[in-house]
Tab-separated table of C-alpha atoms in Angstrom:
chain	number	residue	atom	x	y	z
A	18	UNK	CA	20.345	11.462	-15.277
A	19	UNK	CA	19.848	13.118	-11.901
A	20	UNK	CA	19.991	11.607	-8.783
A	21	UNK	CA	17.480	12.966	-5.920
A	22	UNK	CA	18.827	12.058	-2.522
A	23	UNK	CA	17.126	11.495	1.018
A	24	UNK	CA	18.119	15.104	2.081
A	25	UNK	CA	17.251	16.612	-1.311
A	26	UNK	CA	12.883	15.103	-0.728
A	27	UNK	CA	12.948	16.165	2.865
A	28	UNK	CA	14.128	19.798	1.423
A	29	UNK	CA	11.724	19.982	-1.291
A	30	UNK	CA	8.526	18.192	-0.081
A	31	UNK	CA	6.834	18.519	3.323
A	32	UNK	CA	4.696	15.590	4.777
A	33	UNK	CA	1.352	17.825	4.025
A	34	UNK	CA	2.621	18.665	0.316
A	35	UNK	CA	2.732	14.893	0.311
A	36	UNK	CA	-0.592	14.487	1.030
A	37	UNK	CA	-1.817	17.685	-0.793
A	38	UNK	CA	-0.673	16.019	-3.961
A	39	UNK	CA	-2.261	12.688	-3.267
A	40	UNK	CA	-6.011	14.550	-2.340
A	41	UNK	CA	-5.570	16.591	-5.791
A	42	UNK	CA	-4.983	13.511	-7.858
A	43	UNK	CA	-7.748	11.756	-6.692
A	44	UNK	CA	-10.354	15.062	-6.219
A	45	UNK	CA	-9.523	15.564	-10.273
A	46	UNK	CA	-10.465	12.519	-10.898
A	47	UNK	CA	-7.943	10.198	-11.362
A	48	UNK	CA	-8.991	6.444	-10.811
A	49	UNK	CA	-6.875	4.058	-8.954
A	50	UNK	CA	-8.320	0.977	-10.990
A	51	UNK	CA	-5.980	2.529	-13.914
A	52	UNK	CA	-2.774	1.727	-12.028
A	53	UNK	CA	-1.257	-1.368	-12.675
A	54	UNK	CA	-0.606	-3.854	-10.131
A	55	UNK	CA	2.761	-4.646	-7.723
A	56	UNK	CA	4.475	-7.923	-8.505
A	57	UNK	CA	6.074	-8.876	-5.352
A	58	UNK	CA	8.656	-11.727	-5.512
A	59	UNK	CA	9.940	-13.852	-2.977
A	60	UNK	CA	13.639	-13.454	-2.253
A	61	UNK	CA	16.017	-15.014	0.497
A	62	UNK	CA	14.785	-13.217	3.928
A	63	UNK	CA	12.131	-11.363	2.734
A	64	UNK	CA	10.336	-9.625	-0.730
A	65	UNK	CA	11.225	-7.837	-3.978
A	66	UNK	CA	8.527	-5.670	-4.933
A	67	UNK	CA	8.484	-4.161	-7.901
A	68	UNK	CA	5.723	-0.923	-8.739
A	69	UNK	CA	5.300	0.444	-12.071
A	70	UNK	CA	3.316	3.040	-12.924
A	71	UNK	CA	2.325	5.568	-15.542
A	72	UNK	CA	0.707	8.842	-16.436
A	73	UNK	CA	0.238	11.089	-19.903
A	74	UNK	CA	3.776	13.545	-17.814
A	75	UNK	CA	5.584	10.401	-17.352
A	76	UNK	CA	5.845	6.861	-16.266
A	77	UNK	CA	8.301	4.897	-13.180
A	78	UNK	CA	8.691	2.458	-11.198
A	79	UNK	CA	10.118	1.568	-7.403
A	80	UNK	CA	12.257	-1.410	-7.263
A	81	UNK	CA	12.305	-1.548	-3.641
A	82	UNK	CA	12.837	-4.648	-0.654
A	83	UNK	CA	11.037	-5.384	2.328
A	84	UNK	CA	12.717	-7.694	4.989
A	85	UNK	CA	11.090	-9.885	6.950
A	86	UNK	CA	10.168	-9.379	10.367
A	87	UNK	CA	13.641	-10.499	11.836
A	88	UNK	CA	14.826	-9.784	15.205
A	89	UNK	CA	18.586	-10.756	14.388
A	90	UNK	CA	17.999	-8.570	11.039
A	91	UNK	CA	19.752	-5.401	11.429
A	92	UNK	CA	19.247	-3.059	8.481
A	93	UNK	CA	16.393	-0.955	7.096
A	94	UNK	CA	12.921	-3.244	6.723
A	95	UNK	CA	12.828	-0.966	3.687
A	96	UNK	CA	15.496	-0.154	1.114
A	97	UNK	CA	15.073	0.690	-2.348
A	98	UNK	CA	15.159	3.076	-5.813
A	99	UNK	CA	12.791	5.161	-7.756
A	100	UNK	CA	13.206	4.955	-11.605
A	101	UNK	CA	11.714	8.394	-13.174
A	102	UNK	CA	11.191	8.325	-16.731
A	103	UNK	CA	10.436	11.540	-18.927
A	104	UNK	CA	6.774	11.171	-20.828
A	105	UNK	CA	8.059	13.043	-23.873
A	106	UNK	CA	11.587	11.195	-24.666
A	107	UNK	CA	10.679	8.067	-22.665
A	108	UNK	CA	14.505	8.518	-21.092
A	109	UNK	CA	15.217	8.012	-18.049
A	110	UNK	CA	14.771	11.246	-15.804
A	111	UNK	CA	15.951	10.957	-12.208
A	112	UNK	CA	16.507	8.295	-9.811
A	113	UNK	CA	15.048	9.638	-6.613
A	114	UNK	CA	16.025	7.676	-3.225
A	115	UNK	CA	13.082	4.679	-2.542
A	116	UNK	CA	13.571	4.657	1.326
A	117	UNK	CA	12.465	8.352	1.376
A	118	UNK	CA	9.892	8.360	-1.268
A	119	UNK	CA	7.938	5.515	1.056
A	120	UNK	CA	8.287	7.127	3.885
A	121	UNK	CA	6.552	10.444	2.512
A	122	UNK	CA	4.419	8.227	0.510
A	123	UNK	CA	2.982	5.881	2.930
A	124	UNK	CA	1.345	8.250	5.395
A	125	UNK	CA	0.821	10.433	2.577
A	126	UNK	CA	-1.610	7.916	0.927
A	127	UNK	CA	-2.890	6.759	4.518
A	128	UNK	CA	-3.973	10.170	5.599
A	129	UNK	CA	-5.324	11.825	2.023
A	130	UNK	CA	-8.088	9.261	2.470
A	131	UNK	CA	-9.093	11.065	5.668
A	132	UNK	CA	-8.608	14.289	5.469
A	133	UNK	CA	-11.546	15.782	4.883
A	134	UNK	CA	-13.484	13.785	7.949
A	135	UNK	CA	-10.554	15.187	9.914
A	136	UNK	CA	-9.681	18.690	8.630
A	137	UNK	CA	-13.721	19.784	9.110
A	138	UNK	CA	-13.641	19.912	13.245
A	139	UNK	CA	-11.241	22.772	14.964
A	140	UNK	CA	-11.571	20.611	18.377
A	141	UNK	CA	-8.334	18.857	19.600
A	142	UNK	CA	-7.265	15.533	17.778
A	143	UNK	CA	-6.571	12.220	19.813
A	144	UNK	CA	-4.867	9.450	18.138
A	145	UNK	CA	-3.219	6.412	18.847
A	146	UNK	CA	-0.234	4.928	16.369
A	147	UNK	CA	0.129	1.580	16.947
A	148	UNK	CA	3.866	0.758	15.726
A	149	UNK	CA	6.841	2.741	17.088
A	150	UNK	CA	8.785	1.694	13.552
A	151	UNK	CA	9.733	4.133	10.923
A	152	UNK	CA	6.114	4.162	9.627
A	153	UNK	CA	4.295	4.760	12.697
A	154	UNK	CA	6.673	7.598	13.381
A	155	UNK	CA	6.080	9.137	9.870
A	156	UNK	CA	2.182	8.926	10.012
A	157	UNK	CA	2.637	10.656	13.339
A	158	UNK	CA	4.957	13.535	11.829
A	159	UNK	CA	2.883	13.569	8.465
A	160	UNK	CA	-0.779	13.651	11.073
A	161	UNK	CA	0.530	16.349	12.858
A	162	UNK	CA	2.132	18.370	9.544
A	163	UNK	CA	-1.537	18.162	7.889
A	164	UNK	CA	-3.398	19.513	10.232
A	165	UNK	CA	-0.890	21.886	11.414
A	166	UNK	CA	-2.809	25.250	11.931
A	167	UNK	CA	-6.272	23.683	11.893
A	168	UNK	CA	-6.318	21.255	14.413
A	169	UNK	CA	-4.047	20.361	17.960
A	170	UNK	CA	-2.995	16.697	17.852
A	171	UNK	CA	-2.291	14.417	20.605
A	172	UNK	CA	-0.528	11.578	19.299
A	173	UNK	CA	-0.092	8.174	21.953
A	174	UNK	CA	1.829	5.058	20.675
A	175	UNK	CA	1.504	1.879	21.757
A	176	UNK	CA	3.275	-0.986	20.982
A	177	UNK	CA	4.765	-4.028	23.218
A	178	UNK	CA	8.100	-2.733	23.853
A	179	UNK	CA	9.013	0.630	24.905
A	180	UNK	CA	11.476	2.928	22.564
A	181	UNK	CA	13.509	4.701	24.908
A	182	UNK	CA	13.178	8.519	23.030
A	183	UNK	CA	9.174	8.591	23.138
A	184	UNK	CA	7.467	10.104	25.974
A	185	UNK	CA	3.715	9.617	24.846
A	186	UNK	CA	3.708	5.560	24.909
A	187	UNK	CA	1.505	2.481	26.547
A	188	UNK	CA	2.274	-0.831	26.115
A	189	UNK	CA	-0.298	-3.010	23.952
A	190	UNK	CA	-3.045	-4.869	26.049
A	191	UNK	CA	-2.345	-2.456	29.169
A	192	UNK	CA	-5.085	-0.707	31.494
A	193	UNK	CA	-3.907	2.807	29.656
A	194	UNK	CA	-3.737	1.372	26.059
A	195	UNK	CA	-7.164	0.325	26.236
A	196	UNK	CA	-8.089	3.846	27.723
A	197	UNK	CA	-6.148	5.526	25.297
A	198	UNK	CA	-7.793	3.612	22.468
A	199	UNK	CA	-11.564	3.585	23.695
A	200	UNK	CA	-11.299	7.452	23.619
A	201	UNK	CA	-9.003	8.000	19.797
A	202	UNK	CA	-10.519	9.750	17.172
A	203	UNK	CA	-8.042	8.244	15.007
A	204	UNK	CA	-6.052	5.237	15.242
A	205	UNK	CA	-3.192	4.433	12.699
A	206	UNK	CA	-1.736	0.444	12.581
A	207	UNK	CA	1.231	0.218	11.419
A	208	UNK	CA	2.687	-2.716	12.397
A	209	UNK	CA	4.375	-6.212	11.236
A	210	UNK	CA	1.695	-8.130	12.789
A	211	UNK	CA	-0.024	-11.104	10.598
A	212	UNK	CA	-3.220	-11.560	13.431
A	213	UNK	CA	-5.588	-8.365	14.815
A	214	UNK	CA	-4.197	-6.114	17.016
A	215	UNK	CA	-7.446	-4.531	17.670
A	216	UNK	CA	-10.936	-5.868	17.937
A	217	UNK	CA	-14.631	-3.612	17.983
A	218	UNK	CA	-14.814	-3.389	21.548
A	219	UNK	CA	-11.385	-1.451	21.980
A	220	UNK	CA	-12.473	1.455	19.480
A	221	UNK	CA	-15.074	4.019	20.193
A	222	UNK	CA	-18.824	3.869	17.734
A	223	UNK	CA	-17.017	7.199	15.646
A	224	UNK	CA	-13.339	6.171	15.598
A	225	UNK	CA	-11.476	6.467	12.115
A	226	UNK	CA	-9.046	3.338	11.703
A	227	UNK	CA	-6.301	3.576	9.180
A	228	UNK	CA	-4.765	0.434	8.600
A	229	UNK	CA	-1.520	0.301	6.802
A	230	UNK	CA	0.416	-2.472	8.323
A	231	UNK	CA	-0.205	-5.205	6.085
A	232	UNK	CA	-0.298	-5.666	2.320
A	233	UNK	CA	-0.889	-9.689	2.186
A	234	UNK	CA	-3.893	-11.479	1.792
A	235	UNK	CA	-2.806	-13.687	4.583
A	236	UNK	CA	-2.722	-10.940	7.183
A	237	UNK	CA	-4.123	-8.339	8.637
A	238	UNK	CA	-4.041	-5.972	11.670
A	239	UNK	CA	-7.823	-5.592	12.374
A	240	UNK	CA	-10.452	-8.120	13.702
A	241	UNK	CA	-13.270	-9.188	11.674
A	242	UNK	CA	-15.618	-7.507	13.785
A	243	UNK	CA	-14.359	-3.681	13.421
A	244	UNK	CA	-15.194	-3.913	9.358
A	245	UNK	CA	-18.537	-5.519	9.755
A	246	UNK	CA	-19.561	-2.429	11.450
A	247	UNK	CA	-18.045	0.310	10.153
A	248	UNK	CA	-17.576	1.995	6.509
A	249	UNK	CA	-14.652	0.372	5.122
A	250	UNK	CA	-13.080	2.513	2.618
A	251	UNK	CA	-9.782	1.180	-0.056
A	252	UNK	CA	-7.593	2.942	-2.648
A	253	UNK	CA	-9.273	0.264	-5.281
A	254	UNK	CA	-11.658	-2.602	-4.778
A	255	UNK	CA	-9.548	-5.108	-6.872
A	256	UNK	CA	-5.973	-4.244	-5.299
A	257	UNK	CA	-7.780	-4.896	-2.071
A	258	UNK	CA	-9.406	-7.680	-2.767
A	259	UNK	CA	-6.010	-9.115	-4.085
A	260	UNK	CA	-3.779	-7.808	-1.533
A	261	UNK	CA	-5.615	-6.538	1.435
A	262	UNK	CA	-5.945	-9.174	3.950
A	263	UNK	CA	-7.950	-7.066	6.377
A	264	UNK	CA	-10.142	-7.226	3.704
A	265	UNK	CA	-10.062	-10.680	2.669
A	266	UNK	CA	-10.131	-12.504	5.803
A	267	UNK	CA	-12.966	-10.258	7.024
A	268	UNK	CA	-15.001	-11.529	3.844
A	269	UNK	CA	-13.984	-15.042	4.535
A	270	UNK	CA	-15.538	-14.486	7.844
A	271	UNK	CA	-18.291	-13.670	6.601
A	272	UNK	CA	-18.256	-10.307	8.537
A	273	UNK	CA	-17.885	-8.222	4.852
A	274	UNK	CA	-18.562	-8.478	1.560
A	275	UNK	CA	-17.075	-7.164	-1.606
A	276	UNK	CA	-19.790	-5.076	-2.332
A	277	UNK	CA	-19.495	-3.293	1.090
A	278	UNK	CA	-16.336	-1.257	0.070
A	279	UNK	CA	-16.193	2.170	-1.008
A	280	UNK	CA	-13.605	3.116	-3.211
A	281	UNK	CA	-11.658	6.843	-2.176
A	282	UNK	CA	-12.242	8.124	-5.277
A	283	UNK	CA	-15.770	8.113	-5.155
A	284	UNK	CA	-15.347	9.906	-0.981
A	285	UNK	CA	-13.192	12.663	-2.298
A	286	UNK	CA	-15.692	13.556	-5.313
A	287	UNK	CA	-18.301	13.343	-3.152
A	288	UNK	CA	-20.095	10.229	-5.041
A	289	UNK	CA	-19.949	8.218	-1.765
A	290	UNK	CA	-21.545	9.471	1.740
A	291	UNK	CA	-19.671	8.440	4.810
A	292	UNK	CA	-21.408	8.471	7.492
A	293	UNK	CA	-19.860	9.795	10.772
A	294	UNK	CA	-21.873	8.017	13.226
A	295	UNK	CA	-20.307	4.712	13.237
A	296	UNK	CA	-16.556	3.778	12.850
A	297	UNK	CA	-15.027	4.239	9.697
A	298	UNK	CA	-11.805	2.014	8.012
A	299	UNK	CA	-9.545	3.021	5.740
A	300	UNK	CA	-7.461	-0.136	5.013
A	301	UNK	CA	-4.385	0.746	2.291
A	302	UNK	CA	-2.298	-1.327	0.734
A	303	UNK	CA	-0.089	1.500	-1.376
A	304	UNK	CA	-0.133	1.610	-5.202
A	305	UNK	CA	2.532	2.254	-7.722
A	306	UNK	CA	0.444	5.659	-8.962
A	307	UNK	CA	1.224	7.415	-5.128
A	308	UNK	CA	4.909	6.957	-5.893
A	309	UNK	CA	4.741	8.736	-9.138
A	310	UNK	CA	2.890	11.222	-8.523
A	311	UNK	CA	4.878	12.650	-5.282
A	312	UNK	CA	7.918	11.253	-7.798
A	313	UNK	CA	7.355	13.683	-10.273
A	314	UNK	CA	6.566	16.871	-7.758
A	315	UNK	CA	9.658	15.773	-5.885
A	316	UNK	CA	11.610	16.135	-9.994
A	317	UNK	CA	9.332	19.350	-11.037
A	318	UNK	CA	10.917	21.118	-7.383
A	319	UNK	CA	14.404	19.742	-7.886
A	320	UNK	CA	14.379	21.335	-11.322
A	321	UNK	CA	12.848	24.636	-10.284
């Protein structure tokens, strides 16, 4: 059985082949609902999730951790395995590293969602990443790979501490963060947080929000008031209804209901209109079928 490392997915697939991949699956047709769903177990100090999924080339499954938010913690928030199994023998396949399959993954999923509200405008790009961990620096890299040759990008984080190797930073709730974020055309959380980090009045009436941080139904990353006003677009109503608490604490509000969300499936073939005169949410939660379908692109390169 073959063993894909770290250095071996950087090598063979780019952020934008990443998201490439993701857009084709869903623009042929595939439908999220299919997928089945993450079982997520509580362990000592944080979660063990485990995310199966399964096609007619193949089937998987990530066996991956997620620490809690720890200050005294010192190792990866993330550290995991993918399990690649062949759809003709059912045998085991590959093993491909689960650290660096979620961090192509993640952003991948996040930004294939968008892409075609972003890719359609050849006028510089401002957005705002609100996290300075792994994540927010890989929806950064993956933003700026994507639209590489069609659009300039101007990427700002902002968090509450300063990391000492980023020049383009503002500290959250700061004179410049809120200038920086009033004026975004997109803004990416991705960030530990359990309570909003942004509210309506600190986005602009055609801002795109991708929200990414949180996959509980207890929290969530955006105030109420951002999804009762904009188009609020998931991977699949059920998984977010289930898992997305930017979702389900919005509808417990009151400020959304179920029957407001648009699924991506329906954007990307065009069954769904989003209009681009008012803000527009994509809240993700990541699903088992994003892992095995960059999985098994990641195995077809290291075989070729």
């Amino acid at each position: 059985m073959l063993h894909i490392s770290a250095q071996d997915v950087a090598n063979l697939v780019s952020p934008a082949d990443a998201v490439k991949c993701i857009h084709e699956t869903l623009a042929a047709g595939f439908d999220p609902a299919q997928d089945f769903a993450r079982d997520a177990k509580p362990v000592p100090g944080g979660e063990f999730l485990l995310m199966p999924s399964a096609s007619t080339a193949g089937f998987g499954v990530k066996l991956v951790s997620v620490a809690d938010p720890d200050p005294n913690f010192t190792g990866p928030r993330i550290q995991g395995t993918y399990v690649l199994f062949d759809g003709a023998t059912l045998a085991p396949h590959a093993t491909i590293d689960g650290v660096a399959l979620t961090n192509l993954r993640t952003p991948a999923a996040s930004l294939a969602g968008v892409r075609d509200f972003l890719a359609d405008s050849p006028a510089p790009l401002s957005a705002v990443v609100i996290g300075t961990g792994p994540q927010g620096r890989w929806h950064a890299r993956t933003l700026e790979d994507m639209l590489r040759g069609t659009r300039e990008v101007a990427i700002t984080f902002a968090s509450r501490t300063r990391p000492a190797d980023l020049d383009r930073w503002v500290r959250m709730g700061s004179p410049e963060a809120a200038a920086a974020l009033s004026t975004a055309d997109v803004i990416i959380t991705t960030t530990t947080s359990t309570t909003p980090v942004i509210s309506r009045k600190d986005i602009s009436d055609t801002a795109i929000v991708v929200a990414v941080g949180s996959h509980s139904p207890q929290a969530r990353e955006l105030a109420a008031d951002i999804l009762a006003d904009a188009t609020v677009i998931v991977e699949d109503k059920a998984t977010a209804l289930r898992e997305a608490g930017d979702v389900v604490l919005a509808i417990e509000d009151s400020a959304l209901s179920g029957e407001d969300l648009v699924e991506i499936k329906d954007v990307l073939c065009q069954r769904s209109t989003v209009s681009l005169k008012a803000p527009i949410v994509f809240k993700t939660t990541g699903m088992a079928w994003q892992d095995l379908v960059i999985a098994q692109l990641i195995a077809q390169r290291y075989a070729h």
